[in-house]
Backbone as a chain_set.jsonl record, in Angstrom:
{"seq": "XXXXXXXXXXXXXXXXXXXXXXXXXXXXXXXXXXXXXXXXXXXXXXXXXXXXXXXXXXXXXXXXXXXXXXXXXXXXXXXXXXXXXXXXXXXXXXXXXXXXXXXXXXXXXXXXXXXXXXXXXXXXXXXXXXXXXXXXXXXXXXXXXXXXXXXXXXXXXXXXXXXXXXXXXXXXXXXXXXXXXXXXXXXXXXXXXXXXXXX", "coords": {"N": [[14.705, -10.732, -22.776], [12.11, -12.949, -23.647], [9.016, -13.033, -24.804], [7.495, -15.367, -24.153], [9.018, -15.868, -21.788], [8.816, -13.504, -20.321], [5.895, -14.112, -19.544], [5.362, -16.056, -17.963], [7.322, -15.562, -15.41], [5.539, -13.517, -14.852], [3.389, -14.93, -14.292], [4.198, -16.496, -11.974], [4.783, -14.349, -10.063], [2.239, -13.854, -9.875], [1.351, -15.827, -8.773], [2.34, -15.975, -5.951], [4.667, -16.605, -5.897], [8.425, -17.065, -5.272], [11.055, -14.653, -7.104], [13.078, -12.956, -8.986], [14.639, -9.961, -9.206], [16.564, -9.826, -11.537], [14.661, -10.857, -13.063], [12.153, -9.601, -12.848], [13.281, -7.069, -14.131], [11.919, -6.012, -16.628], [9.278, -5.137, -16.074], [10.427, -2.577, -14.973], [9.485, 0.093, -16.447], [7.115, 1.008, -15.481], [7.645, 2.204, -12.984], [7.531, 4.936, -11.36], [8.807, 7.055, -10.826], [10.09, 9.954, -11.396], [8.017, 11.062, -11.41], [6.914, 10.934, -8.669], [9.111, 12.238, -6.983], [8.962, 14.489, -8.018], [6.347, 15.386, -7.09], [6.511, 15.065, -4.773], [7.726, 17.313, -3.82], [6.6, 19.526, -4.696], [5.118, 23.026, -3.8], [2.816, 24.005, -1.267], [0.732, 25.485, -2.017], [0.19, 24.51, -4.597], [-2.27, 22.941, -5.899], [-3.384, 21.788, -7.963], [-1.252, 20.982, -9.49], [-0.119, 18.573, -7.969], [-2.705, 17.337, -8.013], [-3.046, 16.599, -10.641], [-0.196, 14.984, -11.071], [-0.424, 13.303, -9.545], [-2.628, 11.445, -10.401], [-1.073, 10.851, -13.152], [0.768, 9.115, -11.842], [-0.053, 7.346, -9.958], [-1.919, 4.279, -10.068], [-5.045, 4.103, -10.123], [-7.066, 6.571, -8.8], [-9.298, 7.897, -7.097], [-11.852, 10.883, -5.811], [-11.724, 13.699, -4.566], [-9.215, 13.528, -2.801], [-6.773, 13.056, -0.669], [-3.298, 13.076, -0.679], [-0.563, 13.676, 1.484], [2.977, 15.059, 0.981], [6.213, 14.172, 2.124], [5.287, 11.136, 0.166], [6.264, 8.063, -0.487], [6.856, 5.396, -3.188], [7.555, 2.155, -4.876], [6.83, 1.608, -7.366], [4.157, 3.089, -8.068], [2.256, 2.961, -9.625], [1.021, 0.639, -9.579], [-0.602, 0.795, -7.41], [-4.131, 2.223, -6.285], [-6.701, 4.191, -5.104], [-9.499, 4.682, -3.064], [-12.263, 7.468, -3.519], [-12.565, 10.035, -1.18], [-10.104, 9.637, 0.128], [-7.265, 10.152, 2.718], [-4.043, 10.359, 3.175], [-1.539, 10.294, 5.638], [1.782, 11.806, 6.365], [4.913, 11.026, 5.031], [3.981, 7.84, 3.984], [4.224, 4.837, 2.553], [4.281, 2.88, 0.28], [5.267, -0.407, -0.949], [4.733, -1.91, -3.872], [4.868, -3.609, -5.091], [2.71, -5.177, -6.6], [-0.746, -5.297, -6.73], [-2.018, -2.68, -4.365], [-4.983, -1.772, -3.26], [-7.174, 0.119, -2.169], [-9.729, 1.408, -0.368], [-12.638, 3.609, -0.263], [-13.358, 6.552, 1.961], [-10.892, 6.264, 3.6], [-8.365, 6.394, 6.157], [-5.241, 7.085, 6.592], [-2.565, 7.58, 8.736], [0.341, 9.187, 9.933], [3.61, 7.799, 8.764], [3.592, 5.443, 8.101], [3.67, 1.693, 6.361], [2.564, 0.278, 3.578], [3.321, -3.193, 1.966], [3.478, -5.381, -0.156], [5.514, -7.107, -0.611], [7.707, -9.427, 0.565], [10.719, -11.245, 1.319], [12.556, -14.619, 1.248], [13.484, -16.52, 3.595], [15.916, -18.396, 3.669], [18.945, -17.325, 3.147], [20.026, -17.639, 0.546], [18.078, -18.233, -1.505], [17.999, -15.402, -1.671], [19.537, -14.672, -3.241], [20.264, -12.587, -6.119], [17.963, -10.391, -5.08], [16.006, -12.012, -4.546], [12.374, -12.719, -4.162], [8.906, -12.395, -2.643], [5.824, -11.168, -3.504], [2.759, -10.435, -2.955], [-0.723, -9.124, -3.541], [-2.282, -6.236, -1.215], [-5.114, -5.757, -0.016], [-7.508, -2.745, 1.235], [-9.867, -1.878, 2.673], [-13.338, -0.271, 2.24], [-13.536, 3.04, 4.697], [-11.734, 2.598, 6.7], [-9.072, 3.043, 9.45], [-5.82, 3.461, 9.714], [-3.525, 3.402, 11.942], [-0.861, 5.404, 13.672], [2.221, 4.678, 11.958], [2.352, 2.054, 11.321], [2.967, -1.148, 9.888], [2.154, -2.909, 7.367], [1.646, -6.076, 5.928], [2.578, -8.152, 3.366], [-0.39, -10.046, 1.225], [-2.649, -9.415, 3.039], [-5.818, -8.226, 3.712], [-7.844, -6.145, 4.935], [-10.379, -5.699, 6.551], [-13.688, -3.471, 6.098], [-14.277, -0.637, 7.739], [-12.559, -0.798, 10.209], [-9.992, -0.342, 12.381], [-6.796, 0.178, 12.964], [-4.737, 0.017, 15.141], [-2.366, 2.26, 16.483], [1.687, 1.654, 15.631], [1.355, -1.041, 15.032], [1.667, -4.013, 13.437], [0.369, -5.756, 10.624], [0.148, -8.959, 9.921], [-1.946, -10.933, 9.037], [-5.209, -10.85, 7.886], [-8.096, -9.15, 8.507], [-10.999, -8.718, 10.299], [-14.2, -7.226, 9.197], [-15.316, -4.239, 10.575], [-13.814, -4.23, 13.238], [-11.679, -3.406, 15.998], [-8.559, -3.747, 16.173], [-4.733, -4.589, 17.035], [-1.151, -4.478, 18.366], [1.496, -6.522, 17.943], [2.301, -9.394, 16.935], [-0.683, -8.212, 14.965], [-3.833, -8.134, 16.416], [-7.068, -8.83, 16.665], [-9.01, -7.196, 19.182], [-11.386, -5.892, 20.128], [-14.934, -6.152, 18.865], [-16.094, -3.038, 16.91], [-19.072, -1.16, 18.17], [-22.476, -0.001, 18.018], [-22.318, 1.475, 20.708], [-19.994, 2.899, 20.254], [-20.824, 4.941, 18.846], [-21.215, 6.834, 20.1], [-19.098, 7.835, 21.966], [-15.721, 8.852, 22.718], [-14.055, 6.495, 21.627], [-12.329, 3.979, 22.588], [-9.224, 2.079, 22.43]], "CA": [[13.774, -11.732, -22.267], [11.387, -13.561, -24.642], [7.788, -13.083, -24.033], [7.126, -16.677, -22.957], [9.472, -15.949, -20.152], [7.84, -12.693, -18.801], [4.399, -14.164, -19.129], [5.997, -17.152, -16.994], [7.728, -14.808, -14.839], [4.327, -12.657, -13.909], [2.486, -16.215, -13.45], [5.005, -16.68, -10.755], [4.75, -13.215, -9.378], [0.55, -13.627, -9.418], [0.982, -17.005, -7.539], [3.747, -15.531, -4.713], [6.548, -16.965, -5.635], [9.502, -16.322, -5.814], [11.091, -14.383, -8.432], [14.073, -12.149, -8.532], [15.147, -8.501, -9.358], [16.496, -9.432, -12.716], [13.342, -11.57, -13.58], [10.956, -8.162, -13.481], [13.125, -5.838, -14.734], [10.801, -5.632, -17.554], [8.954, -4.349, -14.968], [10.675, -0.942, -14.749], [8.749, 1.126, -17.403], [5.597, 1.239, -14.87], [7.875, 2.579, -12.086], [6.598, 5.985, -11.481], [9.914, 7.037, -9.663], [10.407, 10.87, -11.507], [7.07, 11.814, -11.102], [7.2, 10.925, -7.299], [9.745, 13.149, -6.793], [8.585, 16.371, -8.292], [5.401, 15.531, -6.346], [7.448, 15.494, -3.254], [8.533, 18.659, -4.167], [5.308, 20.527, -5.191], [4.804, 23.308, -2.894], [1.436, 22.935, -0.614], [-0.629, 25.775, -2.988], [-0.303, 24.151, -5.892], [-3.073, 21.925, -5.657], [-3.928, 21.132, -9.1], [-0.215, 20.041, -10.016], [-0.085, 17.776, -7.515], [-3.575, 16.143, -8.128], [-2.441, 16.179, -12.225], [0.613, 14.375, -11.019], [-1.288, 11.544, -8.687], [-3.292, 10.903, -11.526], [-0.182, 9.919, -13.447], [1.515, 8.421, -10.857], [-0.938, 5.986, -9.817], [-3.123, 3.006, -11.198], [-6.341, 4.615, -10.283], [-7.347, 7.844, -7.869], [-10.533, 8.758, -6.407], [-12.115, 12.1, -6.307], [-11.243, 14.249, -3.042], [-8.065, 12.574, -2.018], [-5.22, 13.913, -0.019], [-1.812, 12.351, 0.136], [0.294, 14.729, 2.243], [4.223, 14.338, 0.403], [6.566, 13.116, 0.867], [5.183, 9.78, 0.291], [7.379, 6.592, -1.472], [6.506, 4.069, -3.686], [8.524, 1.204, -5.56], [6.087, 2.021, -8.93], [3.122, 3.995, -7.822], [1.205, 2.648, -10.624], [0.09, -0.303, -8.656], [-1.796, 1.582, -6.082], [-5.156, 2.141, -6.616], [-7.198, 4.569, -4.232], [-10.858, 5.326, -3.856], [-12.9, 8.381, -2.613], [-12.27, 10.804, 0.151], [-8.481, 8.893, 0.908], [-6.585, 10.996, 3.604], [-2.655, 9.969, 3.226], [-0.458, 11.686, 6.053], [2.98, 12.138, 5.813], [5.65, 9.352, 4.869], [3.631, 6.763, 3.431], [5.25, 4.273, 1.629], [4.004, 2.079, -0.962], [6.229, -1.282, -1.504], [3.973, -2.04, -4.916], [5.258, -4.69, -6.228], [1.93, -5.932, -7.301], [-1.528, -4.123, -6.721], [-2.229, -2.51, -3.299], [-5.994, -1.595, -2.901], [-7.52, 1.204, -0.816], [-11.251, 1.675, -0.879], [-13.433, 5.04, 0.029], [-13.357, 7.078, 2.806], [-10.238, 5.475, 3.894], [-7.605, 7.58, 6.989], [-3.604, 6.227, 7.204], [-1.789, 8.048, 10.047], [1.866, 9.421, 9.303], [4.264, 6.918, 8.468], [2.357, 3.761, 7.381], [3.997, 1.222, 5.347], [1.934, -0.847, 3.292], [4.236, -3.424, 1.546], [3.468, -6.466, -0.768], [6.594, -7.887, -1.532], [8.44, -10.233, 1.818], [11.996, -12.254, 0.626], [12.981, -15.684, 1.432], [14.04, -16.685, 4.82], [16.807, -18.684, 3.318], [19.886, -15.985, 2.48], [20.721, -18.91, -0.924], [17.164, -17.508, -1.959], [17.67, -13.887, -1.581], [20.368, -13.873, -4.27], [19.393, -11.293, -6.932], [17.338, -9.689, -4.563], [14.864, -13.032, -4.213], [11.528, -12.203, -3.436], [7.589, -12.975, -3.156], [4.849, -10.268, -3.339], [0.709, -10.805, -2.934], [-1.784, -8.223, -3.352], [-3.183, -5.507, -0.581], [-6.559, -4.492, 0.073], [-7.649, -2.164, 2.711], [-11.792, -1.632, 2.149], [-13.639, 1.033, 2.714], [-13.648, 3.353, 5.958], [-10.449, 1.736, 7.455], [-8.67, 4.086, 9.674], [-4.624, 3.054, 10.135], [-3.206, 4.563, 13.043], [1.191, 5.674, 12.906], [3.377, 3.595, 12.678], [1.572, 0.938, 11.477], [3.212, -2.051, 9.172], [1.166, -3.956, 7.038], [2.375, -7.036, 5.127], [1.734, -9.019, 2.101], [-1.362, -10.779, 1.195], [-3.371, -8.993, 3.706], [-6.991, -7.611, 3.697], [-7.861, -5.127, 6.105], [-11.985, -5.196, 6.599], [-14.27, -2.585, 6.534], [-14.533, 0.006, 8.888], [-11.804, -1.076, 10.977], [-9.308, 0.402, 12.933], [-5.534, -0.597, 13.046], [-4.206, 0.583, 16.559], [-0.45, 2.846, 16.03], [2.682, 0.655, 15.867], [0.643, -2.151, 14.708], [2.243, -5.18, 12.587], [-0.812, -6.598, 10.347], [0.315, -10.0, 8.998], [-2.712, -11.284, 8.417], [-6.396, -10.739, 7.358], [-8.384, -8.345, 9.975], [-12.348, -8.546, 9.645], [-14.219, -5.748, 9.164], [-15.723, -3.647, 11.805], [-13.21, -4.451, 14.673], [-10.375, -2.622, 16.435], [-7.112, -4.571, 16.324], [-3.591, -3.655, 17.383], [0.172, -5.275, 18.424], [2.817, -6.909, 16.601], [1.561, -9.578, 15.886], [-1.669, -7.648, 15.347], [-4.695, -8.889, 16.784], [-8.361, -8.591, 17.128], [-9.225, -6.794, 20.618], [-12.623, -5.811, 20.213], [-15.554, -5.011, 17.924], [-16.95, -2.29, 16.861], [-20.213, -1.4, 18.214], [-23.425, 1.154, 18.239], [-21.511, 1.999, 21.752], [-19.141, 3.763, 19.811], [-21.378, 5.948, 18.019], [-21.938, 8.294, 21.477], [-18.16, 7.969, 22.961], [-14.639, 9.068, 21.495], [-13.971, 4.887, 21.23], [-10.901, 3.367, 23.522], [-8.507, 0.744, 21.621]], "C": [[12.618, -11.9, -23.248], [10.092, -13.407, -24.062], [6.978, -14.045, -23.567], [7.298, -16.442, -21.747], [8.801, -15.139, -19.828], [6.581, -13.037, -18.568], [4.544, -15.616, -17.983], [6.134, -16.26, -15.58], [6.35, -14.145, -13.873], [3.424, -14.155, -13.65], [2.652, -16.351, -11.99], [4.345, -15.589, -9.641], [3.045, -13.625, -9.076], [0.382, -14.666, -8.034], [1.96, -17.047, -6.02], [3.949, -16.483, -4.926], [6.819, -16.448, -5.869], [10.38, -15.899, -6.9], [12.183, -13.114, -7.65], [14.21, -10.552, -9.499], [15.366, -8.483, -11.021], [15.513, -10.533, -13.824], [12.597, -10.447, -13.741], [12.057, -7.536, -13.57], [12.838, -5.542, -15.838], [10.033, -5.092, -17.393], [8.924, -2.434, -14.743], [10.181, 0.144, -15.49], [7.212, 1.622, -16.001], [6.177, 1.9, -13.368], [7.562, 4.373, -12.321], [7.371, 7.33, -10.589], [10.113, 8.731, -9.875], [9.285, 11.458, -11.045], [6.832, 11.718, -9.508], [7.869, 12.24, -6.929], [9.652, 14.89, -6.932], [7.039, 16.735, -7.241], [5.624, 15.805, -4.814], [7.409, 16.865, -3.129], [7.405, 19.925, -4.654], [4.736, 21.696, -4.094], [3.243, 23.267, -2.737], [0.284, 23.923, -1.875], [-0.58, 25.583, -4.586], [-1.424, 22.612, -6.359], [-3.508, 21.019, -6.57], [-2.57, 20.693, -9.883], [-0.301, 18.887, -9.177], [-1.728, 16.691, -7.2], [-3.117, 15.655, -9.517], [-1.076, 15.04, -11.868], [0.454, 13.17, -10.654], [-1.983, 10.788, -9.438], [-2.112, 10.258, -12.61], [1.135, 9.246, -12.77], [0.946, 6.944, -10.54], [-1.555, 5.193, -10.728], [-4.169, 3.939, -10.961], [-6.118, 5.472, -8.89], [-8.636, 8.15, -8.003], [-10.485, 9.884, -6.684], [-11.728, 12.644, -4.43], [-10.285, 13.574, -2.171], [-7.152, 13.606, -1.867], [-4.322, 12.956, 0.092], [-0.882, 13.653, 0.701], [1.745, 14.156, 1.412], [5.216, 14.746, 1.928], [5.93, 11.824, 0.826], [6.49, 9.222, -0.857], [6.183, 6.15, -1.967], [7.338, 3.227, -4.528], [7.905, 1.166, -6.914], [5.142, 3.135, -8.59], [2.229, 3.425, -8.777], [0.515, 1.143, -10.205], [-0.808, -0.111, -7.472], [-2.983, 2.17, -6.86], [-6.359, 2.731, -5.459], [-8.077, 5.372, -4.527], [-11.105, 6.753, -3.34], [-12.418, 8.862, -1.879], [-11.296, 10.411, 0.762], [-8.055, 10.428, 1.888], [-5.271, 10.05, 3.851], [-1.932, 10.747, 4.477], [0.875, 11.513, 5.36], [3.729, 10.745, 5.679], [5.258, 8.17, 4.826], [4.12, 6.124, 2.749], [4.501, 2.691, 1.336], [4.867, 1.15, -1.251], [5.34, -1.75, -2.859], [4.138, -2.484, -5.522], [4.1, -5.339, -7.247], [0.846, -5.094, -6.73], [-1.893, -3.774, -4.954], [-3.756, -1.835, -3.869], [-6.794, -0.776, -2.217], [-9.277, 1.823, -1.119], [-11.885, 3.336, -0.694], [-13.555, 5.38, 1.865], [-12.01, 6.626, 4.16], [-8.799, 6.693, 5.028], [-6.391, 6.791, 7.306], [-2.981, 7.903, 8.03], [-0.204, 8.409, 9.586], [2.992, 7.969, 9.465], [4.435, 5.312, 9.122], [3.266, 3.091, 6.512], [3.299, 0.302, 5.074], [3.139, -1.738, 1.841], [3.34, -4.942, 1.027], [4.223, -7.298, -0.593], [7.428, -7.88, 0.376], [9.959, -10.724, 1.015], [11.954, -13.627, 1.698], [13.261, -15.615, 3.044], [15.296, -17.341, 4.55], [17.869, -17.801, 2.62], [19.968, -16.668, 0.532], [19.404, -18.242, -1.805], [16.87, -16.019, -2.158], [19.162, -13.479, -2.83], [19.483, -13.346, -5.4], [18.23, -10.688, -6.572], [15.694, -10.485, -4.856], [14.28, -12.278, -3.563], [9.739, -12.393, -3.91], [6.695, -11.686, -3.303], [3.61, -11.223, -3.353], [0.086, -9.093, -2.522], [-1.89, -7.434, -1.543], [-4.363, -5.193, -0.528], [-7.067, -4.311, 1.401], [-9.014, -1.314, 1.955], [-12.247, -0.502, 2.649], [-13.992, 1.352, 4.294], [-12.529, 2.71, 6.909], [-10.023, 2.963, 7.757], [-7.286, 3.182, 10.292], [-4.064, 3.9, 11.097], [-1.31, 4.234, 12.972], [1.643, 4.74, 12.701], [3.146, 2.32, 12.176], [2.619, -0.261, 10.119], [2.048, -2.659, 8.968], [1.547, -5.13, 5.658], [1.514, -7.498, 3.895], [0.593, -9.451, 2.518], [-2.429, -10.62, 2.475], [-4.643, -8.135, 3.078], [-7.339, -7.067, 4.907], [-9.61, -4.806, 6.013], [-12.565, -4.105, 6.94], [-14.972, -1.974, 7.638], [-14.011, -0.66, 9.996], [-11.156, -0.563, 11.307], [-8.144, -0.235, 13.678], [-4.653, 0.343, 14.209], [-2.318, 1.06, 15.767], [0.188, 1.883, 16.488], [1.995, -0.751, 15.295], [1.659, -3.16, 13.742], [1.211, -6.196, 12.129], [0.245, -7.743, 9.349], [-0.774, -11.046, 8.644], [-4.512, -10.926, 8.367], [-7.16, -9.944, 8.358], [-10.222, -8.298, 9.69], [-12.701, -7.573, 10.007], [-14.796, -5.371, 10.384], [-15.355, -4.073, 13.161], [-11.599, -3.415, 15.117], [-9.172, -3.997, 16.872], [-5.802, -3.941, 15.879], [-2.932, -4.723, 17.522], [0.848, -5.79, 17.366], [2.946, -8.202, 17.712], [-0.109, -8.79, 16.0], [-3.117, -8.326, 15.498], [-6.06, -8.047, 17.072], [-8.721, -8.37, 18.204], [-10.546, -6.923, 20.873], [-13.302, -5.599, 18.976], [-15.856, -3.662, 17.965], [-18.004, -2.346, 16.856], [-21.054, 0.143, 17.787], [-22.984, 1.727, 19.244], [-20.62, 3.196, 21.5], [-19.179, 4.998, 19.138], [-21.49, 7.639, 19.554], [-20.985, 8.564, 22.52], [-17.462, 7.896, 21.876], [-14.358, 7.458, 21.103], [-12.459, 4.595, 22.639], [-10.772, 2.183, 22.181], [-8.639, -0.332, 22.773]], "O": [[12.153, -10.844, -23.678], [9.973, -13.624, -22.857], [6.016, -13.877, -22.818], [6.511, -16.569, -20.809], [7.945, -15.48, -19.011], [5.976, -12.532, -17.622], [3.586, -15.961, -17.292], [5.219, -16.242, -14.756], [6.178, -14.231, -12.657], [2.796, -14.23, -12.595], [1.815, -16.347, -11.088], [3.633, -15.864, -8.675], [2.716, -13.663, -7.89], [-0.21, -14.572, -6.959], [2.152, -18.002, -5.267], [3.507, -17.418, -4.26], [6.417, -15.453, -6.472], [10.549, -16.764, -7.759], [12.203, -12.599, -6.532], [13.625, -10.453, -10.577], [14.806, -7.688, -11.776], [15.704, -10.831, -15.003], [12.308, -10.213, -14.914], [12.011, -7.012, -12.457], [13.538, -4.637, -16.294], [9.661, -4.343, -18.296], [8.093, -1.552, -14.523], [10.521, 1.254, -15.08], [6.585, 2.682, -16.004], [5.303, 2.144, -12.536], [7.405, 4.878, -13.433], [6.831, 8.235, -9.952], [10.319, 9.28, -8.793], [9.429, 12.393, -10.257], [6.454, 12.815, -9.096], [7.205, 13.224, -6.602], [10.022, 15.909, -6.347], [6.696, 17.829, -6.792], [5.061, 16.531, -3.994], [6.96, 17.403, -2.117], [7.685, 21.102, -4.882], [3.792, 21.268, -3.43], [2.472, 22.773, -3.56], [-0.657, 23.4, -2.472], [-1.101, 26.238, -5.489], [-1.167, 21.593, -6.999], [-3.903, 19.874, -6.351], [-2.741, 20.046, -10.917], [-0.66, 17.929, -9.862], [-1.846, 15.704, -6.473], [-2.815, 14.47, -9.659], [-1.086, 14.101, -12.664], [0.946, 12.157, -11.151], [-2.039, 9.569, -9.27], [-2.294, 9.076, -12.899], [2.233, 8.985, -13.262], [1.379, 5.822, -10.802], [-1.691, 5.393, -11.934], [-4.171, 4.795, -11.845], [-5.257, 5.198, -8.054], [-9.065, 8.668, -9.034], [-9.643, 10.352, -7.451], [-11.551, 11.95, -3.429], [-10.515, 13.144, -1.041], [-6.833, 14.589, -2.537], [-4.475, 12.025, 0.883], [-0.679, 14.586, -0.077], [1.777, 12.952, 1.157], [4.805, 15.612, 2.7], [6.185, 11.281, 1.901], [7.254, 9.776, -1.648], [5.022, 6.297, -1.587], [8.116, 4.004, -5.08], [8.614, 0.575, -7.728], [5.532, 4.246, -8.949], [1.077, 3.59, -8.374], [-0.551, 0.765, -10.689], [-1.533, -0.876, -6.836], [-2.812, 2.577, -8.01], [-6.986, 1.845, -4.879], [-8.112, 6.263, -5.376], [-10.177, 7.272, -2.72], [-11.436, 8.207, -1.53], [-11.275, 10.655, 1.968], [-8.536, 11.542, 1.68], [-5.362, 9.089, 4.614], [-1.741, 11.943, 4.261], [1.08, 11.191, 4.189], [3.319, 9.656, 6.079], [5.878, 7.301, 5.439], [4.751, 6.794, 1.932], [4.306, 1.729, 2.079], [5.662, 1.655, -2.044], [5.296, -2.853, -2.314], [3.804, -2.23, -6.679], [4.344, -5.858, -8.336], [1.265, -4.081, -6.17], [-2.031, -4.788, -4.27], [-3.68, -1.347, -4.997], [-7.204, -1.449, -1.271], [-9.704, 2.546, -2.019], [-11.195, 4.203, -1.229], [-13.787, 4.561, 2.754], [-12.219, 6.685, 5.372], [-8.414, 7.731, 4.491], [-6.429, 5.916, 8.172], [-3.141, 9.063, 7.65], [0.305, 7.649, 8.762], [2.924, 7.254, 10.465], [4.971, 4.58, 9.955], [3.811, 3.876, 5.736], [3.138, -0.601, 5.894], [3.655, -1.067, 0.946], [2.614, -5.511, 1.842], [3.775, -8.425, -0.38], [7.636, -6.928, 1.128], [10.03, -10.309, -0.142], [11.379, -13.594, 2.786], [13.213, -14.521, 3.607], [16.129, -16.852, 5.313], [17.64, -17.542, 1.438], [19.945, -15.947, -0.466], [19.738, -17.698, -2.858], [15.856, -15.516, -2.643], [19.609, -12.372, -3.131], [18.291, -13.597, -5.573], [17.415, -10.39, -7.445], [14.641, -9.949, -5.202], [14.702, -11.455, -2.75], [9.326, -12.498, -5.065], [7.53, -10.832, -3.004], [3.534, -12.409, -3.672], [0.349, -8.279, -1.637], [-1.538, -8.186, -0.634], [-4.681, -4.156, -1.109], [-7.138, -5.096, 2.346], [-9.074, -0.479, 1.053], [-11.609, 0.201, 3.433], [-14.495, 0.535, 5.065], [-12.905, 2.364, 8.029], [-10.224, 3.93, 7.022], [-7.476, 2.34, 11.17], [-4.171, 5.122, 10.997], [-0.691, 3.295, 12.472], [1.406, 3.775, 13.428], [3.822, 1.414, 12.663], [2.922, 0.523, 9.22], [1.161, -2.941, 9.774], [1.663, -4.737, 4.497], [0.342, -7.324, 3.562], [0.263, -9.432, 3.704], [-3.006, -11.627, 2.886], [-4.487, -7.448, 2.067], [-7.051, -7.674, 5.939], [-10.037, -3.789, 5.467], [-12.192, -3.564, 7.982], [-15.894, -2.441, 8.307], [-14.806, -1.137, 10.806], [-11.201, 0.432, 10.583], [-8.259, -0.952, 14.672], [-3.988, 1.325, 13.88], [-1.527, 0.507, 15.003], [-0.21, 1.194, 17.427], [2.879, -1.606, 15.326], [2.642, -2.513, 13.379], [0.992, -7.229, 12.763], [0.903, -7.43, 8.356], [-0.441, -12.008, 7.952], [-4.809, -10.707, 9.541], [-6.638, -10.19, 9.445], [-10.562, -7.705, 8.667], [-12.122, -6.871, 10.837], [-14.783, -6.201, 11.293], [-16.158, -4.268, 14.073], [-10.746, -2.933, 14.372], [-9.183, -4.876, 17.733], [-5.595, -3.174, 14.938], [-3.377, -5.811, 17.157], [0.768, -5.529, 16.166], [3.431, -8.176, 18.843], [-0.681, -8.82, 17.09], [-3.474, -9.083, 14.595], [-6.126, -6.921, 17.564], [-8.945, -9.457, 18.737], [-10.997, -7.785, 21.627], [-12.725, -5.042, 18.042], [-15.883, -3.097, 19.059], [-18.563, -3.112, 16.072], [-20.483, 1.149, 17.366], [-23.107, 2.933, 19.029], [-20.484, 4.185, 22.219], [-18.299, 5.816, 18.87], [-21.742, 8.841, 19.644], [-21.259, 9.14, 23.573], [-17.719, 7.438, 20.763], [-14.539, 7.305, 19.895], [-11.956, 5.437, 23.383], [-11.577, 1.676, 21.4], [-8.227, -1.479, 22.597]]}, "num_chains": 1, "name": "protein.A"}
């Protein structure tokens, strides 16, 4: 592939469209797929392999971060997480393009945050057709299990994504919202500062 085309190619990808499997695999150098694995695999007191490893795994890492393993990711080097993160278990990273995660930030055991949707038309899903858009989830966000969260979503600060959740679109900050489709219930108030909170 000629470097017109991949700078074509990632235009595409920046502006979600669609774009197929053997369009990025130029792509595959930034997948981050061996070092995953040994990180999986790191038992729990080795603390300083498995921050050395997150550091080349990822785009960028904060200082006092926990990911619990195993987590996934489809590169790892498109994730990008600030400050005091708390990962639980089975997180999974679709990363087609950059996911976002600010400071002081709490995901719940098996979370998927995912960029990358496909076609609704099958004629479009040959060679593994497919769109991505960005993530970002701002600081103080707390995801609760279970939770799906789709492309081209922003997740506002100091919010709180009820378990089972299905975010498909934009969530402002300081409110509690839950369901599939997920929705805005309530804010967050000063109320909340002097009781455990209700969803």
């Amino acid at each position: 592939m000629t470097d017109a085309h991949q700078e074509e190619v990632l235009g595409r990808i920046a502006k979600g469209l669609v774009y197929t499997e053997s369009e990025a695999a130029f792509l595959a150098p930034r997948r981050r797929a061996e070092q995953i694995f040994e990180y999986n695999r790191t038992p729990p007191g080795q603390e300083d392999r498995r921050r050395s490893l997150l550091v080349e795994i990822l785009g960028s890492v904060g200082e006092r971060t926990v990911l619990l393993p195993p987590f996934h990711a489809g590169f790892g080097s498109n994730v990008h997480i600030g400050d005091d993160f708390f990962g639980n278990v089975n997180l999974t990273f679709v990363d087609d393009v950059d996911i976002h995660i600010g400071d002081g930030v709490m995901i719940a055991p098996s979370v998927t945050l995912t960029t990358t949707g496909h076609p609704v038309h099958p004629s479009r899903r040959a060679d593994f057709g497919r769109f991505s858009e960005p993530i970002v989830i701002e600081d103080k966000v707390w995801i609760g299990s279970n939770v799906v969260v789709l492309p081209g979503v922003r997740v506002g600060y100091g919010s709180v994504i009820g378990a089972g959740s299905v975010v498909s679109r934009t969530i402002p900050p300081m409110t509690v919202a839950l369901g599939a489709p997920c929705r805005v219930v309530r804010p967050i108030t000063d109320e909340d500062l002097t009781t455990r909170g209700a969803l």
